[in-house]
mmCIF file of C-alpha atoms in Angstrom:
data_model
loop_
_atom_site.group_PDB
_atom_site.id
_atom_site.type_symbol
_atom_site.label_atom_id
_atom_site.label_comp_id
_atom_site.label_asym_id
_atom_site.label_seq_id
_atom_site.Cartn_x
_atom_site.Cartn_y
_atom_site.Cartn_z
ATOM 1 C CA MET A 944 52.272 71.116 144.923
ATOM 2 C CA ASN A 945 49.087 70.510 144.759
ATOM 3 C CA PRO A 946 46.872 73.260 146.971
ATOM 4 C CA GLY A 947 44.535 72.354 148.510
ATOM 5 C CA THR A 948 46.284 68.789 149.985
ATOM 6 C CA THR A 949 49.080 70.511 152.187
ATOM 7 C CA ALA A 950 48.732 70.506 156.070
ATOM 8 C CA SER A 951 50.605 72.644 158.390
ATOM 9 C CA LEU A 952 51.543 70.552 160.810
ATOM 10 C CA ILE A 953 53.766 71.209 164.427
ATOM 11 C CA CYS A 954 56.611 68.316 165.606
ATOM 12 C CA PRO A 955 55.945 67.174 168.982
ATOM 13 C CA ALA A 956 60.299 66.766 169.389
ATOM 14 C CA CYS A 957 61.282 70.072 168.252
ATOM 15 C CA GLY A 958 58.244 72.345 168.373
ATOM 16 C CA GLN A 959 58.653 73.602 164.818
ATOM 17 C CA ALA A 960 55.884 73.977 162.455
ATOM 18 C CA PHE A 961 56.037 72.716 158.341
ATOM 19 C CA LEU A 962 54.266 72.110 155.558
ATOM 20 C CA SER A 963 53.569 68.430 154.346
ATOM 21 C CA MET A 964 51.682 66.312 152.697
ATOM 22 C CA GLN A 965 50.911 63.113 153.938
ATOM 23 C CA GLN A 966 47.032 63.159 154.894
ATOM 24 C CA SER A 967 46.546 59.677 156.145
ATOM 25 C CA MET A 968 46.691 59.686 159.783
ATOM 26 C CA GLU A 969 48.376 56.245 159.528
ATOM 27 C CA GLY A 970 51.471 57.336 157.614
ATOM 28 C CA MET A 971 54.650 58.577 158.391
ATOM 29 C CA VAL A 972 55.804 61.816 158.617
ATOM 30 C CA GLN A 973 59.356 63.127 159.056
ATOM 31 C CA CYS A 974 60.049 65.871 160.122
ATOM 32 C CA PRO A 975 62.754 67.886 158.443
ATOM 33 C CA HIS A 976 64.243 70.329 161.319
ATOM 34 C CA CYS A 977 65.041 67.917 163.823
ATOM 35 C CA ALA A 978 63.974 64.022 160.978
ATOM 36 C CA HIS A 979 62.287 63.161 164.355
ATOM 37 C CA ASN A 980 59.755 60.531 162.792
ATOM 38 C CA ALA A 981 55.766 58.997 163.692
ATOM 39 C CA LEU A 982 53.116 58.479 162.687
ATOM 40 C CA ARG A 983 50.841 61.093 161.168
ATOM 41 C CA SER A 984 48.523 61.774 163.954
ATOM 42 C CA TYR A 985 51.776 62.294 166.516
ATOM 43 C CA PHE A 986 51.615 65.667 165.044
ATOM 44 C CA GLY A 987 49.371 68.743 166.420
ATOM 45 C CA MET A 988 48.295 69.940 162.765
ATOM 46 C CA GLN A 989 46.945 73.741 162.079
ATOM 47 C CA ALA A 990 44.888 74.231 159.456
ATOM 48 C CA GLN A 991 44.851 73.937 155.861
ATOM 49 C CA VAL A 992 46.893 75.646 153.809
ATOM 50 C CA ALA A 993 45.920 76.727 149.951
ATOM 51 C CA GLY A 994 48.767 78.115 147.961
ATOM 52 C CA VAL A 995 50.139 80.963 148.811
ATOM 53 C CA ALA A 996 50.230 81.936 145.157
ATOM 54 C CA GLN A 997 46.416 81.574 144.337
ATOM 55 C CA VAL A 998 45.879 83.441 147.683
ATOM 56 C CA ARG A 999 47.915 86.698 146.304
ATOM 57 C CA ARG A 1000 46.208 86.055 142.764
ATOM 58 C CA ARG A 1001 43.050 85.853 143.942
ATOM 59 C CA VAL A 1002 42.704 89.256 146.339
ATOM 60 C CA SER A 1003 44.838 90.591 143.253
ATOM 61 C CA GLN A 1004 42.233 90.186 141.409
ATOM 62 C CA GLN A 1005 39.015 91.819 143.754
ATOM 63 C CA GLN A 1006 40.817 94.727 144.298
ATOM 64 C CA PRO A 1007 40.811 97.815 141.696
ATOM 65 C CA LEU A 1008 43.076 98.428 139.046
ATOM 66 C CA PRO A 1009 44.239 101.998 139.875
ATOM 67 C CA THR A 1010 43.536 105.840 137.442
ATOM 68 C CA GLN A 1011 46.740 107.335 137.839
ATOM 69 C CA PRO A 1012 47.150 108.793 134.157
ATOM 70 C CA GLN A 1013 50.139 109.380 134.810
ATOM 71 C CA GLN A 1014 51.483 105.157 134.313
ATOM 72 C CA GLY A 1015 49.763 104.860 130.695
ATOM 73 C CA VAL A 1016 49.569 101.169 129.242
ATOM 74 C CA SER A 1017 53.649 100.652 131.667
ATOM 75 C CA ALA A 1018 51.279 99.753 134.547
ATOM 76 C CA LEU A 1019 49.325 97.873 133.363
ATOM 77 C CA SER A 1020 51.029 96.181 131.384
ATOM 78 C CA GLN A 1021 53.379 94.663 134.473
ATOM 79 C CA PRO A 1022 51.421 91.425 135.848
ATOM 80 C CA ALA A 1023 49.595 91.250 138.562
ATOM 81 C CA ALA A 1024 51.369 89.588 140.528
ATOM 82 C CA TRP A 1025 54.617 92.383 140.688
ATOM 83 C CA LEU A 1026 51.479 94.860 142.143
ATOM 84 C CA PRO A 1027 52.050 96.121 145.214
ATOM 85 C CA GLN A 1028 49.535 92.958 146.940
ATOM 86 C CA PRO A 1029 48.058 93.759 150.769
ATOM 87 C CA PRO A 1030 49.661 92.075 153.687
ATOM 88 C CA ILE A 1031 48.152 88.439 153.558
ATOM 89 C CA GLN A 1032 46.699 87.668 156.844
ATOM 90 C CA ALA A 1033 47.500 84.759 158.482
ATOM 91 C CA PRO A 1034 44.094 82.241 159.737
ATOM 92 C CA ALA A 1035 42.741 82.663 163.237
ATOM 93 C CA ASN A 1036 44.130 79.205 164.375
ATOM 94 C CA PHE A 1037 47.897 79.855 162.678
ATOM 95 C CA THR A 1038 50.754 80.322 164.864
ATOM 96 C CA ALA A 1039 53.205 81.177 163.875
ATOM 97 C CA ARG A 1040 56.333 79.301 164.231
ATOM 98 C CA GLN A 1041 58.847 81.999 166.184
ATOM 99 C CA THR A 1042 56.180 81.676 169.648
ATOM 100 C CA LEU A 1043 55.995 78.307 169.757
ATOM 101 C CA GLN A 1044 57.190 76.831 172.815
ATOM 102 C CA HIS A 1045 58.842 72.205 172.714
ATOM 103 C CA SER A 1046 56.398 71.942 175.519
ATOM 104 C CA GLN A 1047 53.354 73.857 173.847
ATOM 105 C CA ALA A 1048 53.837 71.324 170.335
ATOM 106 C CA LEU A 1049 51.501 68.725 171.470
ATOM 107 C CA MET A 1050 48.609 71.452 173.468
ATOM 108 C CA PRO A 1051 44.954 72.077 171.408
ATOM 109 C CA THR A 1052 45.380 75.406 169.156
ATOM 110 C CA GLY A 1053 43.559 78.409 170.127
ATOM 111 C CA ALA A 1054 43.846 77.248 173.748
ATOM 112 C CA PRO A 1055 45.699 80.111 176.452
ATOM 113 C CA PRO A 1056 48.755 79.089 177.491
ATOM 114 C CA PRO A 1057 50.085 77.565 180.779
ATOM 115 C CA PRO A 1058 51.217 80.514 182.979
ATOM 116 C CA ALA A 1059 54.766 80.131 184.335
ATOM 117 C CA GLU A 1060 55.904 78.805 186.575
ATOM 118 C CA GLU A 1061 57.084 81.374 189.608
ATOM 119 C CA PHE A 1062 61.468 79.959 189.864
ATOM 120 C CA LYS A 1063 61.792 80.515 194.228
ATOM 121 C CA THR A 1064 65.291 80.419 195.382
ATOM 122 C CA PRO A 1065 66.294 76.545 197.647
ATOM 123 C CA PRO A 1066 66.644 77.420 201.027
ATOM 124 C CA HIS A 1067 70.815 77.880 201.281
ATOM 125 C CA LEU A 1068 70.984 79.503 199.073
ATOM 126 C CA ARG A 1069 68.778 82.745 199.842
ATOM 127 C CA ARG A 1070 70.222 85.329 201.244
ATOM 128 C CA SER A 1071 69.372 86.820 205.309
ATOM 129 C CA PRO A 1072 67.259 90.256 204.970
ATOM 130 C CA TRP A 1073 69.651 90.741 208.287
ATOM 131 C CA ARG A 1074 73.064 90.401 206.833
ATOM 132 C CA GLY A 1075 72.992 93.221 205.399
ATOM 133 C CA ALA A 1076 72.249 95.338 208.148
ATOM 134 C CA PHE A 1077 74.876 93.437 210.189
ATOM 135 C CA ILE A 1078 77.817 94.039 207.990
ATOM 136 C CA LEU A 1079 76.709 97.232 208.739
ATOM 137 C CA LEU A 1080 76.317 98.136 211.822
ATOM 138 C CA ALA A 1081 79.923 95.586 212.244
ATOM 139 C CA PHE A 1082 81.520 97.901 210.197
ATOM 140 C CA SER A 1083 80.618 100.939 211.935
ATOM 141 C CA VAL A 1084 81.223 100.128 215.277
ATOM 142 C CA VAL A 1085 85.636 99.786 214.182
ATOM 143 C CA CYS A 1086 85.070 102.947 212.663
ATOM 144 C CA GLY A 1087 83.582 104.328 215.546
ATOM 145 C CA GLY A 1088 86.529 102.657 217.801
ATOM 146 C CA ALA A 1089 89.375 103.872 215.300
ATOM 147 C CA LEU A 1090 88.151 107.558 215.472
ATOM 148 C CA TRP A 1091 87.734 107.514 219.138
ATOM 149 C CA LEU A 1092 90.800 106.233 219.852
ATOM 150 C CA TRP A 1093 92.324 109.159 217.494
ATOM 151 C CA TRP A 1094 90.668 111.648 219.196
ATOM 152 C CA ASP A 1095 92.115 110.281 222.389
ATOM 153 C CA SER A 1096 95.478 110.228 220.898
ATOM 154 C CA VAL A 1097 95.359 113.795 219.406
ATOM 155 C CA ASN A 1098 93.175 115.280 222.824
ATOM 156 C CA ALA A 1099 95.734 113.639 225.950
ATOM 157 C CA PRO A 1100 97.219 116.051 228.074
ATOM 158 C CA LEU A 1101 100.373 116.384 228.337
ATOM 159 C CA VAL A 1102 101.954 115.049 231.601
ATOM 160 C CA LYS A 1103 103.099 117.461 234.071
ATOM 161 C CA PRO A 1104 106.940 117.348 235.352
ATOM 162 C CA ALA A 1105 106.772 115.775 239.188
ATOM 163 C CA ALA A 1106 108.364 118.607 240.546
ATOM 164 C CA ASP A 1107 104.601 120.087 240.124
ATOM 165 C CA VAL A 1108 102.337 117.332 241.096
ATOM 166 C CA ALA A 1109 101.887 118.475 244.571
ATOM 167 C CA PRO A 1110 101.981 114.500 246.678
ATOM 168 C CA LEU A 1111 99.489 113.474 248.578
ATOM 169 C CA PRO A 1112 99.208 114.222 252.198
ATOM 170 C CA VAL A 1113 100.317 110.901 254.509
ATOM 171 C CA LYS A 1114 98.416 110.234 257.189
ATOM 172 C CA ALA A 1115 100.642 109.228 260.370
ATOM 173 C CA VAL A 1116 101.134 106.049 261.642
ATOM 174 C CA VAL A 1117 102.053 104.281 264.541
ATOM 175 C CA LYS A 1118 104.079 101.429 264.679
ATOM 176 C CA MET A 1119 103.614 99.326 267.277
ATOM 177 C CA ASP A 1120 105.090 95.931 268.898
ATOM 178 C CA PRO A 1121 103.376 93.492 268.017
ATOM 179 C CA VAL A 1122 103.508 91.376 271.657
ATOM 180 C CA VAL A 1123 106.236 88.373 272.185
ATOM 181 C CA PRO A 1124 105.401 86.531 274.854
ATOM 182 C CA LYS A 1125 107.815 86.294 277.419
ATOM 183 C CA THR A 1126 109.456 82.941 276.164
ATOM 184 C CA GLN A 1127 110.021 84.308 272.631
ATOM 185 C CA ILE A 1128 111.815 87.222 274.595
ATOM 186 C CA ALA A 1129 113.859 85.301 276.480
ATOM 187 C CA ARG A 1130 114.951 83.182 273.492
ATOM 188 C CA ALA A 1131 115.647 85.748 271.468
ATOM 189 C CA VAL A 1132 118.366 86.954 274.030
ATOM 190 C CA ILE A 1133 120.284 84.101 274.575
ATOM 191 C CA PRO A 1134 124.022 83.989 272.874
ATOM 192 C CA ALA A 1135 124.913 80.152 271.637
ATOM 193 C CA PRO A 1136 127.462 78.956 273.196
ATOM 194 C CA ASP A 1137 131.035 78.795 272.029
ATOM 195 C CA VAL A 1138 130.338 75.723 270.282
ATOM 196 C CA GLY A 1139 134.784 74.841 269.945
ATOM 197 C CA ALA A 1140 135.552 75.562 273.992
ATOM 198 C CA VAL A 1141 132.748 73.139 274.757
ATOM 199 C CA ALA A 1142 134.080 70.689 272.572
ATOM 200 C CA GLU A 1143 136.786 70.664 274.068
ATOM 201 C CA ASP A 1144 136.142 70.590 277.228
ATOM 202 C CA ALA A 1145 133.898 67.633 276.088
ATOM 203 C CA LYS A 1146 136.980 65.700 275.006
ATOM 204 C CA GLU A 1147 138.266 66.590 278.115
ATOM 205 C CA LEU A 1148 136.214 64.955 280.635
ATOM 206 C CA VAL A 1149 135.487 62.158 278.941
ATOM 207 C CA THR A 1150 138.142 60.475 278.833
ATOM 208 C CA GLY A 1151 139.206 62.132 282.896
ATOM 209 C CA PHE A 1152 136.165 59.757 283.956
ATOM 210 C CA PHE A 1153 137.140 56.789 281.826
ATOM 211 C CA ALA A 1154 140.133 56.949 282.357
ATOM 212 C CA ALA A 1155 139.565 57.210 286.303
ATOM 213 C CA ASP A 1156 140.451 54.852 289.021
ATOM 214 C CA THR A 1157 138.798 56.136 291.855
ATOM 215 C CA ALA A 1158 134.945 57.797 292.797
ATOM 216 C CA GLU A 1159 136.387 60.240 293.183
ATOM 217 C CA ARG A 1160 137.965 61.219 289.548
ATOM 218 C CA ARG A 1161 134.969 60.054 288.194
ATOM 219 C CA ALA A 1162 132.757 62.534 290.784
ATOM 220 C CA ALA A 1163 135.179 65.620 289.569
ATOM 221 C CA CYS A 1164 133.635 65.038 286.046
ATOM 222 C CA ILE A 1165 130.429 65.126 286.630
ATOM 223 C CA HIS A 1166 127.764 68.240 287.308
ATOM 224 C CA ASP A 1167 126.478 67.702 290.940
ATOM 225 C CA ALA A 1168 128.175 64.466 291.270
ATOM 226 C CA ALA A 1169 126.948 63.940 295.445
ATOM 227 C CA LYS A 1170 124.089 62.922 294.464
ATOM 228 C CA TYR A 1171 124.131 60.775 291.749
ATOM 229 C CA SER A 1172 127.492 59.029 293.244
ATOM 230 C CA ALA A 1173 126.168 55.577 293.878
ATOM 231 C CA GLU A 1174 124.678 55.218 290.287
ATOM 232 C CA ILE A 1175 127.794 56.898 288.598
ATOM 233 C CA GLU A 1176 129.505 53.123 291.042
ATOM 234 C CA ALA A 1177 127.189 51.138 290.233
ATOM 235 C CA GLN A 1178 127.332 51.292 286.666
ATOM 236 C CA PHE A 1179 131.314 52.873 285.630
ATOM 237 C CA GLY A 1180 132.665 52.314 288.480
ATOM 238 C CA ALA A 1181 133.861 47.693 287.250
ATOM 239 C CA VAL A 1182 137.333 47.231 286.786
ATOM 240 C CA GLY A 1183 139.150 44.634 285.531
ATOM 241 C CA ASP A 1184 137.099 43.308 282.590
ATOM 242 C CA LYS A 1185 134.320 44.733 283.163
ATOM 243 C CA LYS A 1186 135.180 47.693 283.651
ATOM 244 C CA THR A 1187 133.520 49.964 280.013
ATOM 245 C CA GLU A 1188 136.001 51.385 277.719
ATOM 246 C CA LEU A 1189 135.252 53.931 275.093
ATOM 247 C CA ARG A 1190 135.757 53.607 271.869
ATOM 248 C CA LEU A 1191 134.123 57.055 270.463
ATOM 249 C CA LEU A 1192 133.543 59.844 270.648
ATOM 250 C CA SER A 1193 132.129 62.648 268.749
ATOM 251 C CA ARG A 1194 129.912 66.380 268.450
ATOM 252 C CA ILE A 1195 126.683 65.482 267.170
ATOM 253 C CA PRO A 1196 125.535 67.876 263.502
ATOM 254 C CA GLY A 1197 123.633 70.311 265.023
ATOM 255 C CA MET A 1198 122.289 72.038 268.030
ATOM 256 C CA PRO A 1199 118.435 71.419 269.769
ATOM 257 C CA GLN A 1200 117.171 73.825 272.055
ATOM 258 C CA THR A 1201 115.446 73.232 275.460
ATOM 259 C CA LEU A 1202 112.121 72.967 276.025
ATOM 260 C CA PRO A 1203 110.708 74.654 278.161
ATOM 261 C CA GLY A 1204 113.775 78.086 277.313
ATOM 262 C CA GLY A 1205 115.008 77.774 273.681
ATOM 263 C CA GLN A 1206 118.668 77.128 275.056
ATOM 264 C CA PRO A 1207 121.184 75.992 272.654
ATOM 265 C CA VAL A 1208 123.069 72.741 273.567
ATOM 266 C CA PRO A 1209 125.691 71.332 271.738
ATOM 267 C CA LEU A 1210 125.120 67.340 272.077
ATOM 268 C CA PHE A 1211 128.055 64.256 271.536
ATOM 269 C CA LYS A 1212 127.778 60.743 271.599
ATOM 270 C CA LEU A 1213 129.429 58.098 273.305
ATOM 271 C CA VAL A 1214 130.176 54.721 272.115
ATOM 272 C CA THR A 1215 131.669 52.753 274.695
ATOM 273 C CA SER A 1216 131.913 48.624 275.086
ATOM 274 C CA VAL A 1217 128.791 48.850 276.701
ATOM 275 C CA CYS A 1218 126.193 51.584 274.540
ATOM 276 C CA ALA A 1219 127.220 50.705 270.863
ATOM 277 C CA ASN A 1220 124.151 52.700 269.861
ATOM 278 C CA GLY A 1221 125.786 55.398 270.876
ATOM 279 C CA ALA A 1222 124.787 58.026 274.278
ATOM 280 C CA LEU A 1223 123.763 61.052 275.035
ATOM 281 C CA ILE A 1224 126.520 63.376 276.395
ATOM 282 C CA ARG A 1225 125.847 67.699 277.314
ATOM 283 C CA LEU A 1226 127.976 69.003 279.399
ATOM 284 C CA GLU A 1227 126.166 71.599 282.424
ATOM 285 C CA THR A 1228 127.960 74.911 284.082
ATOM 286 C CA GLY A 1229 128.012 74.411 287.381
ATOM 287 C CA ALA A 1230 128.340 77.489 290.498
ATOM 288 C CA ASP A 1231 131.959 77.508 290.574
ATOM 289 C CA GLY A 1232 131.532 78.269 286.643
ATOM 290 C CA LYS A 1233 132.882 75.080 284.838
ATOM 291 C CA ARG A 1234 131.360 73.028 282.744
ATOM 292 C CA ARG A 1235 131.103 69.389 283.245
ATOM 293 C CA ILE A 1236 129.129 65.913 282.195
ATOM 294 C CA ASN A 1237 124.981 65.982 282.942
ATOM 295 C CA TRP A 1238 124.619 63.047 284.342
ATOM 296 C CA PRO A 1239 120.946 62.102 284.520
ATOM 297 C CA LEU A 1240 121.318 62.543 280.400
ATOM 298 C CA LEU A 1241 123.781 60.524 279.734
ATOM 299 C CA HIS A 1242 123.023 57.868 282.482
ATOM 300 C CA GLU A 1243 119.023 57.072 280.775
ATOM 301 C CA THR A 1244 120.266 56.625 277.371
ATOM 302 C CA HIS A 1245 123.463 55.010 277.952
ATOM 303 C CA ALA A 1246 120.997 52.400 280.555
ATOM 304 C CA GLU A 1247 118.753 52.300 277.739
ATOM 305 C CA ALA A 1248 116.242 52.453 280.492
ATOM 306 C CA LEU A 1249 113.483 54.468 278.385
ATOM 307 C CA ALA A 1250 113.625 51.296 275.788
ATOM 308 C CA ASN A 1251 114.018 48.958 279.634
ATOM 309 C CA PHE A 1252 110.363 51.224 280.621
ATOM 310 C CA LEU A 1253 108.647 50.167 278.114
ATOM 311 C CA LYS A 1254 108.087 46.310 278.819
ATOM 312 C CA GLN A 1255 107.017 47.070 281.832
ATOM 313 C CA PRO A 1256 103.118 46.539 282.979
ATOM 314 C CA ALA A 1257 100.805 49.787 281.412
ATOM 315 C CA GLY A 1258 99.571 52.579 282.939
ATOM 316 C CA GLU A 1259 102.793 53.062 285.202
ATOM 317 C CA ALA A 1260 104.374 57.125 284.967
ATOM 318 C CA ALA A 1261 107.782 58.267 284.648
ATOM 319 C CA TRP A 1262 110.394 60.571 283.784
ATOM 320 C CA PHE A 1263 112.803 60.697 280.265
ATOM 321 C CA HIS A 1264 115.195 63.005 279.466
ATOM 322 C CA VAL A 1265 114.484 63.138 275.386
ATOM 323 C CA GLY A 1266 115.006 64.464 272.413
ATOM 324 C CA LEU A 1267 111.820 65.455 270.462
ATOM 325 C CA ARG A 1268 111.195 66.685 266.873
ATOM 326 C CA PRO A 1269 107.929 67.702 265.328
ATOM 327 C CA SER A 1270 105.855 64.713 263.570
ATOM 328 C CA HIS A 1271 102.937 64.445 260.710
ATOM 329 C CA GLY A 1272 101.912 61.893 263.489
ATOM 330 C CA LEU A 1273 101.901 58.620 259.763
ATOM 331 C CA ASP A 1274 102.581 56.281 262.228
ATOM 332 C CA ILE A 1275 99.270 56.357 263.992
ATOM 333 C CA ALA A 1276 95.945 55.298 262.263
ATOM 334 C CA ALA A 1277 94.371 58.910 260.906
ATOM 335 C CA GLU A 1278 91.169 58.991 262.584
ATOM 336 C CA LEU A 1279 94.108 59.498 265.367
ATOM 337 C CA ARG A 1280 95.776 62.219 264.474
ATOM 338 C CA PRO A 1281 93.759 65.328 264.897
ATOM 339 C CA ARG A 1282 93.021 64.596 268.229
ATOM 340 C CA TYR A 1283 97.148 64.473 269.251
ATOM 341 C CA ILE A 1284 100.238 66.799 269.025
ATOM 342 C CA THR A 1285 103.212 64.289 268.006
ATOM 343 C CA PHE A 1286 106.318 64.478 267.912
ATOM 344 C CA ASP A 1287 109.630 61.968 267.658
ATOM 345 C CA VAL A 1288 112.173 61.186 270.118
ATOM 346 C CA GLN A 1289 115.352 59.952 269.614
ATOM 347 C CA VAL A 1290 117.256 57.944 273.103
ATOM 348 C CA SER A 1291 120.681 57.961 271.507
ATOM 349 C CA ALA A 1292 123.205 58.997 269.222
ATOM 350 C CA GLY A 1293 121.867 56.625 265.802
ATOM 351 C CA ARG A 1294 118.526 56.246 264.062
ATOM 352 C CA GLU A 1295 117.068 53.304 266.984
ATOM 353 C CA PRO A 1296 115.661 53.361 269.251
ATOM 354 C CA HIS A 1297 112.914 55.206 267.647
ATOM 355 C CA PHE A 1298 108.846 56.229 269.558
ATOM 356 C CA VAL A 1299 106.738 58.499 269.319
ATOM 357 C CA ALA A 1300 105.436 61.234 271.911
ATOM 358 C CA ARG A 1301 101.919 61.992 272.056
ATOM 359 C CA VAL A 1302 100.200 65.003 273.964
ATOM 360 C CA GLU A 1303 96.769 65.520 274.350
ATOM 361 C CA ARG A 1304 96.151 69.157 271.888
ATOM 362 C CA ASP A 1305 92.821 70.046 273.994
ATOM 363 C CA THR A 1306 94.459 69.649 276.888
ATOM 364 C CA PRO A 1307 96.656 72.951 278.955
ATOM 365 C CA LEU A 1308 100.230 70.607 277.933
ATOM 366 C CA GLY A 1309 99.555 70.500 274.388
ATOM 367 C CA ARG A 1310 99.119 74.313 274.056
ATOM 368 C CA PHE A 1311 101.775 74.875 275.419
ATOM 369 C CA MET A 1312 104.335 72.076 273.573
ATOM 370 C CA ASN A 1313 102.505 73.303 270.910
ATOM 371 C CA ARG A 1314 103.098 76.964 271.857
ATOM 372 C CA GLU A 1315 106.585 76.397 272.393
ATOM 373 C CA SER A 1316 107.971 73.877 269.967
ATOM 374 C CA GLU A 1317 108.491 74.638 266.169
ATOM 375 C CA TRP A 1318 108.539 72.352 263.269
ATOM 376 C CA GLY A 1319 112.011 71.444 262.126
ATOM 377 C CA LYS A 1320 113.890 71.992 265.497
ATOM 378 C CA ALA A 1321 114.928 69.413 267.864
ATOM 379 C CA TYR A 1322 114.792 70.112 271.550
ATOM 380 C CA LEU A 1323 115.776 68.151 274.672
ATOM 381 C CA ALA A 1324 113.333 67.508 277.699
ATOM 382 C CA ARG A 1325 112.426 66.061 280.839
ATOM 383 C CA LEU A 1326 108.901 63.937 280.218
ATOM 384 C CA LEU A 1327 106.493 62.235 282.241
ATOM 385 C CA VAL A 1328 106.025 59.736 280.546
ATOM 386 C CA ARG A 1329 104.015 56.114 280.494
ATOM 387 C CA ARG A 1330 103.041 53.923 277.328
ATOM 388 C CA LEU A 1331 100.588 54.197 275.323
ATOM 389 C CA ASP A 1332 98.807 51.291 273.326
ATOM 390 C CA ILE A 1333 97.382 52.639 270.224
ATOM 391 C CA GLN A 1334 97.715 50.371 266.969
ATOM 392 C CA SER A 1335 100.802 52.505 265.364
ATOM 393 C CA ASP A 1336 104.267 51.340 263.350
ATOM 394 C CA ALA A 1337 106.443 53.015 266.953
ATOM 395 C CA PRO A 1338 106.210 51.914 270.442
ATOM 396 C CA CYS A 1339 103.595 55.461 271.298
ATOM 397 C CA LEU A 1340 104.495 57.512 274.494
ATOM 398 C CA LEU A 1341 101.808 59.763 275.611
ATOM 399 C CA VAL A 1342 102.947 63.024 277.864
ATOM 400 C CA ILE A 1343 101.453 63.412 281.257
ATOM 401 C CA ASP A 1344 103.655 66.276 282.568
ATOM 402 C CA CYS A 1345 106.429 68.497 280.900
ATOM 403 C CA GLU A 1346 109.610 69.695 283.691
ATOM 404 C CA GLY A 1347 109.970 74.198 283.373
ATOM 405 C CA ALA A 1348 105.790 73.852 281.883
ATOM 406 C CA PRO A 1349 103.265 76.731 283.112
ATOM 407 C CA GLU A 1350 101.328 75.022 286.957
ATOM 408 C CA ARG A 1351 97.834 73.967 284.946
#
């Protein structure tokens, strides 16, 4: 190697230093470490380096020879290169290979290194400063609750026997009898009739009534017949082909009550050659203790008196015996329902004809009928009614009075 012509270069690719004999800046240089090939001007240069041997030789000649006599000729006979040499001082602008960084390869020699950038953790990877405190607090709460439960179970007082516990004083309670209306008291003590005996009497009376050939025999089957003798003969006194014949007699299930009074009444269905829907029959006990047929109910339901009355002009009123049952009043418009108390009316043993009776709610009669009737029960009553001309699905009756109601 020719001293004085060697240059120390720094590779811009790997950042390591190496010696090169290329002097021309336009000449090609290849890094022996990473094989990076480029013009010499692209490589960093530290200094011209003289031969190490010449530097060491020149330094050794300047130092005085040792004067120890014990070494003698043996020490002098050794070459200068083997004598202890002072450490070679590198040039001021020399940069150690180990400390050279890749990013400093093209920086000018002797320039201060750039300040190291501080590494910052991304926000999504940072831990909350309150996380540790929250975990500690939750752990303390769990431990405290477990300790409290343990302390409560250990120190729970023992339950004393029931015999040792003194009963609490109980104040005397005076039970007051509820105020019951007179109608309810009377209704509660009314005994139910013997349905079997009533059915036997009804069969005997009806059979004898249609088999009678004289007015006296027919009158013997009717309660208070002297009062209705003319109507009885006019309706059932015909003979020959015009005579009304008996077709069916049967008991109607259930037992309606009288309104007012609450007296249970067995009812029977009577089908004749004139009335196919079936008339209603009930028995009534006379002063002599014998049961006989109630004529007004038989006469009106057999002759369809209420249906014929509704065919007359509105405004007139009349009394009729009818069967009643409380209803929701769905036959009329919704805006009229709060004004009336509604009852389904039955005037035959079948489903037809169907009528609806309405009582004005805010009247003494309306309050009376509302108090005396119960939902789901059937009643027999004698009502003073007239036709009510309102839009509805069935003919409507306006109740003006009820037989047996208190005076208003």
